[in-house]
CSV table of C-alpha atoms in Angstrom, one decimal:
chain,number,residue,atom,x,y,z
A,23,UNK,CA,-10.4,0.7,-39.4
A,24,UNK,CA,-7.1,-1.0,-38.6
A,25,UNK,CA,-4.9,-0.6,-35.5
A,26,UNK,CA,-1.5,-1.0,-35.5
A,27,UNK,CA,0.3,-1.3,-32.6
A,28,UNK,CA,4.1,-0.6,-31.5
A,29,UNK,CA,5.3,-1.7,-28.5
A,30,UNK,CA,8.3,-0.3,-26.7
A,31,UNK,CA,10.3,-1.2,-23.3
A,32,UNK,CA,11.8,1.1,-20.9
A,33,UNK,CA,13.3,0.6,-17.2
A,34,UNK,CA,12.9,3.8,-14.8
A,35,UNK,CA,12.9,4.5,-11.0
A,36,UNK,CA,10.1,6.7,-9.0
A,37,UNK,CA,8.3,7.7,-5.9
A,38,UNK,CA,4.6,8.1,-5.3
A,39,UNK,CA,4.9,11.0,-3.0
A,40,UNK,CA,2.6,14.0,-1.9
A,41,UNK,CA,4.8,16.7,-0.3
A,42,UNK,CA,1.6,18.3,1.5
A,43,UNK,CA,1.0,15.3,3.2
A,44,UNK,CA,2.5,13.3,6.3
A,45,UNK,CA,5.1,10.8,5.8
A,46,UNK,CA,2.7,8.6,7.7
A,47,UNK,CA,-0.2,9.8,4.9
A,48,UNK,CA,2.0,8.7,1.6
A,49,UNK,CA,2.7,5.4,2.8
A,50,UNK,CA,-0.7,4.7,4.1
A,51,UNK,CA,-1.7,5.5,0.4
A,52,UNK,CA,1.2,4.7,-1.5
A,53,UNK,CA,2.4,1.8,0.3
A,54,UNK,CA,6.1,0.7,-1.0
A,55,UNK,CA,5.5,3.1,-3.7
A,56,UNK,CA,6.8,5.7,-1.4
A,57,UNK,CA,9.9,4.1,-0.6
A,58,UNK,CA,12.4,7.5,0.3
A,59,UNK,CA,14.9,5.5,-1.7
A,60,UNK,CA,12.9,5.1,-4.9
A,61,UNK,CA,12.3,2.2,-6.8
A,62,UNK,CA,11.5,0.9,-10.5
A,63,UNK,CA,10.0,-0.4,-12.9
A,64,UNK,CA,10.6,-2.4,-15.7
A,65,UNK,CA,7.7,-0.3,-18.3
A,66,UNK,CA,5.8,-1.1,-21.7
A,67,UNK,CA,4.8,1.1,-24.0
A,68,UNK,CA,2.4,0.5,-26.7
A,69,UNK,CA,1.3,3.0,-29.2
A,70,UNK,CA,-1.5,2.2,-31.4
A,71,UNK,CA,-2.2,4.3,-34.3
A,72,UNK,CA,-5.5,3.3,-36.0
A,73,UNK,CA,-6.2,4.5,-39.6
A,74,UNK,CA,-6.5,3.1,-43.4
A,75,UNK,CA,-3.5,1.9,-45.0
A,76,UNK,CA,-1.9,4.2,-47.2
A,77,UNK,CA,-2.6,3.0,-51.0
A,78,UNK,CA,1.2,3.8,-52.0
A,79,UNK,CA,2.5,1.8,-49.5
A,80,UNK,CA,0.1,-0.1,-47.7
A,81,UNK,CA,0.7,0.4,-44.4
A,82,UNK,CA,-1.3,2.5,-41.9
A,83,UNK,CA,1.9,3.8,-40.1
A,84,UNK,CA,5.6,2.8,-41.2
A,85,UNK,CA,6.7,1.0,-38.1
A,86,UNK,CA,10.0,1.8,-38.4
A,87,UNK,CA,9.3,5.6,-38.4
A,88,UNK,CA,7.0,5.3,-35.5
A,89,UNK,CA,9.6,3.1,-33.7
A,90,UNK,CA,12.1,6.0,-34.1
A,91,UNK,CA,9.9,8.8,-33.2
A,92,UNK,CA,9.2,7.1,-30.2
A,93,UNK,CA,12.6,6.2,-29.1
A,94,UNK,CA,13.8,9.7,-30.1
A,95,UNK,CA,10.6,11.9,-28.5
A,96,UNK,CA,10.1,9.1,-25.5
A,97,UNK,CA,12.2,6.4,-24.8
A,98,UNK,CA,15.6,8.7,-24.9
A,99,UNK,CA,13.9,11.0,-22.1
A,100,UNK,CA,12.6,8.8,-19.7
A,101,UNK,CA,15.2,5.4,-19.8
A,102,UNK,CA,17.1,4.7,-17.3
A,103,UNK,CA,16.0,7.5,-15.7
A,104,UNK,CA,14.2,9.0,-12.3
A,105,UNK,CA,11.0,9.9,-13.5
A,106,UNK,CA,11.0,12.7,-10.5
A,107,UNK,CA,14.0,14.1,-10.9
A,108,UNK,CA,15.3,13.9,-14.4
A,109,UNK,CA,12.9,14.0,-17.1
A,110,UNK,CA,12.0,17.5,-17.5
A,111,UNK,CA,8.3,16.8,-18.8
A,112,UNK,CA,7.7,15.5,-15.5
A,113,UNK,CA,8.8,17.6,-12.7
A,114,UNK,CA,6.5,19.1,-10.5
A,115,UNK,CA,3.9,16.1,-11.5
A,116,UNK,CA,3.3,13.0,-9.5
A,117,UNK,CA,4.7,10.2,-11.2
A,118,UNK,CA,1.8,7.8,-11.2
A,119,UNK,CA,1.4,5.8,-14.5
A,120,UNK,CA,-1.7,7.8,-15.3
A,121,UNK,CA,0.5,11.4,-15.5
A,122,UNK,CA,3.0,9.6,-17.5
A,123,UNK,CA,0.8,8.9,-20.0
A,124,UNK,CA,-1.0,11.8,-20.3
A,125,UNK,CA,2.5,13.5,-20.9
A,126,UNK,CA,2.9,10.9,-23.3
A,127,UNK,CA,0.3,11.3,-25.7
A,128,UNK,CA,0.7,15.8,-25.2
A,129,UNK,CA,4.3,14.6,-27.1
A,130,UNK,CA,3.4,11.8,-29.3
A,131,UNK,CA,0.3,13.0,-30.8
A,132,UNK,CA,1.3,15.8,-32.8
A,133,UNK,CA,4.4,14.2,-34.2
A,134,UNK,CA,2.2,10.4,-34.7
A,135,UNK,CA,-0.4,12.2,-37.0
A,136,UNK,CA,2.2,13.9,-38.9
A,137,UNK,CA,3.5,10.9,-40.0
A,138,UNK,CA,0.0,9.0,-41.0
A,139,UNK,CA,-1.4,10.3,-43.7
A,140,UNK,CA,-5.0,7.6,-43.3
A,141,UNK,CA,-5.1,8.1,-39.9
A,142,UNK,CA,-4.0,9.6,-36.2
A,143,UNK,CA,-2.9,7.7,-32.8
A,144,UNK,CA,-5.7,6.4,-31.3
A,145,UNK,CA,-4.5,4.8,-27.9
A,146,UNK,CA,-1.4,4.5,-25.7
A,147,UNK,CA,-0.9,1.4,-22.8
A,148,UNK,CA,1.5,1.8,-20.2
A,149,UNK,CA,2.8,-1.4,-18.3
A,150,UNK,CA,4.0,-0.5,-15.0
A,151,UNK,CA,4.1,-4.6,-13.9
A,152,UNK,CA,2.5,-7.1,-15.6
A,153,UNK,CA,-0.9,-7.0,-13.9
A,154,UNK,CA,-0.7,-3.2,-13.5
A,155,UNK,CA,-1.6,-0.7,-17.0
A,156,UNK,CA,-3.2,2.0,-18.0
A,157,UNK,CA,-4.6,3.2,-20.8
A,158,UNK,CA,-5.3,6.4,-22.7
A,159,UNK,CA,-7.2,7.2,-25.7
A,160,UNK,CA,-6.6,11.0,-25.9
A,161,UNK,CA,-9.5,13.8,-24.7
């Protein structure tokens, strides 16, 4: 099996906040995460799609089509963007790293195994810092 990966950059602003809890509550547990002002990130996405390579064209995925349907299903949504407040897919979520992915992969999977005929997406990482990630390999 091969994985190919595709790796994508984003920059985004949030707040780790529980409304049913004390202001004194969130920052005990999110620390500066639940800055009332926001802040942000500067994010990495990587999408690996594992598979066999095609025997027409040799490639497990074409990384230009992947890079596309990423931008277009991903990238576009969430850029630049308050990850409370405007991108629809997360409203009403907290907008930890681990929900972001998981909202991820709902979009990206469907659309990524369309597009590979030898194989499916096997695993998404999410780089909030450099030292902080998560990773998600579907159910």
């Amino acid at each position: 099996m091969i994985h190919v990966c595709r790796k994508e950059h984003f920059n985004a602003a949030h707040k780790l906040w529980n409304p049913n809890w004390s202001e004194e509550k969130n920052v005990e547990v999110f620390g500066p995460c639940a800055n009332v002002n926001w802040h942000g990130h500067n994010f990495e996405l990587i999408v690996t799609v594992r598979g066999l390579p095609d025997p027409d064209t040799g490639f497990v995925v074409d990384l230009k089509e992947l890079s596309t349907l990423i931008r277009k299903l991903i990238i576009d949504k969430v850029d630049h963007k308050n990850l409370n407040l405007d991108v629809e897919f997360m409203i009403g979520k907290m907008a930890s790293c681990e929900n972001l992915v998981l909202e991820f992969w709902k979009i990206l999977k469907p659309e990524v195994d369309r597009i590979v005929s030898h194989g499916s997406l096997y695993k998404l990482t999410l780089y909030e810092t450099p030292r902080n990630f998560v990773e998600y390999f579907g159910e």
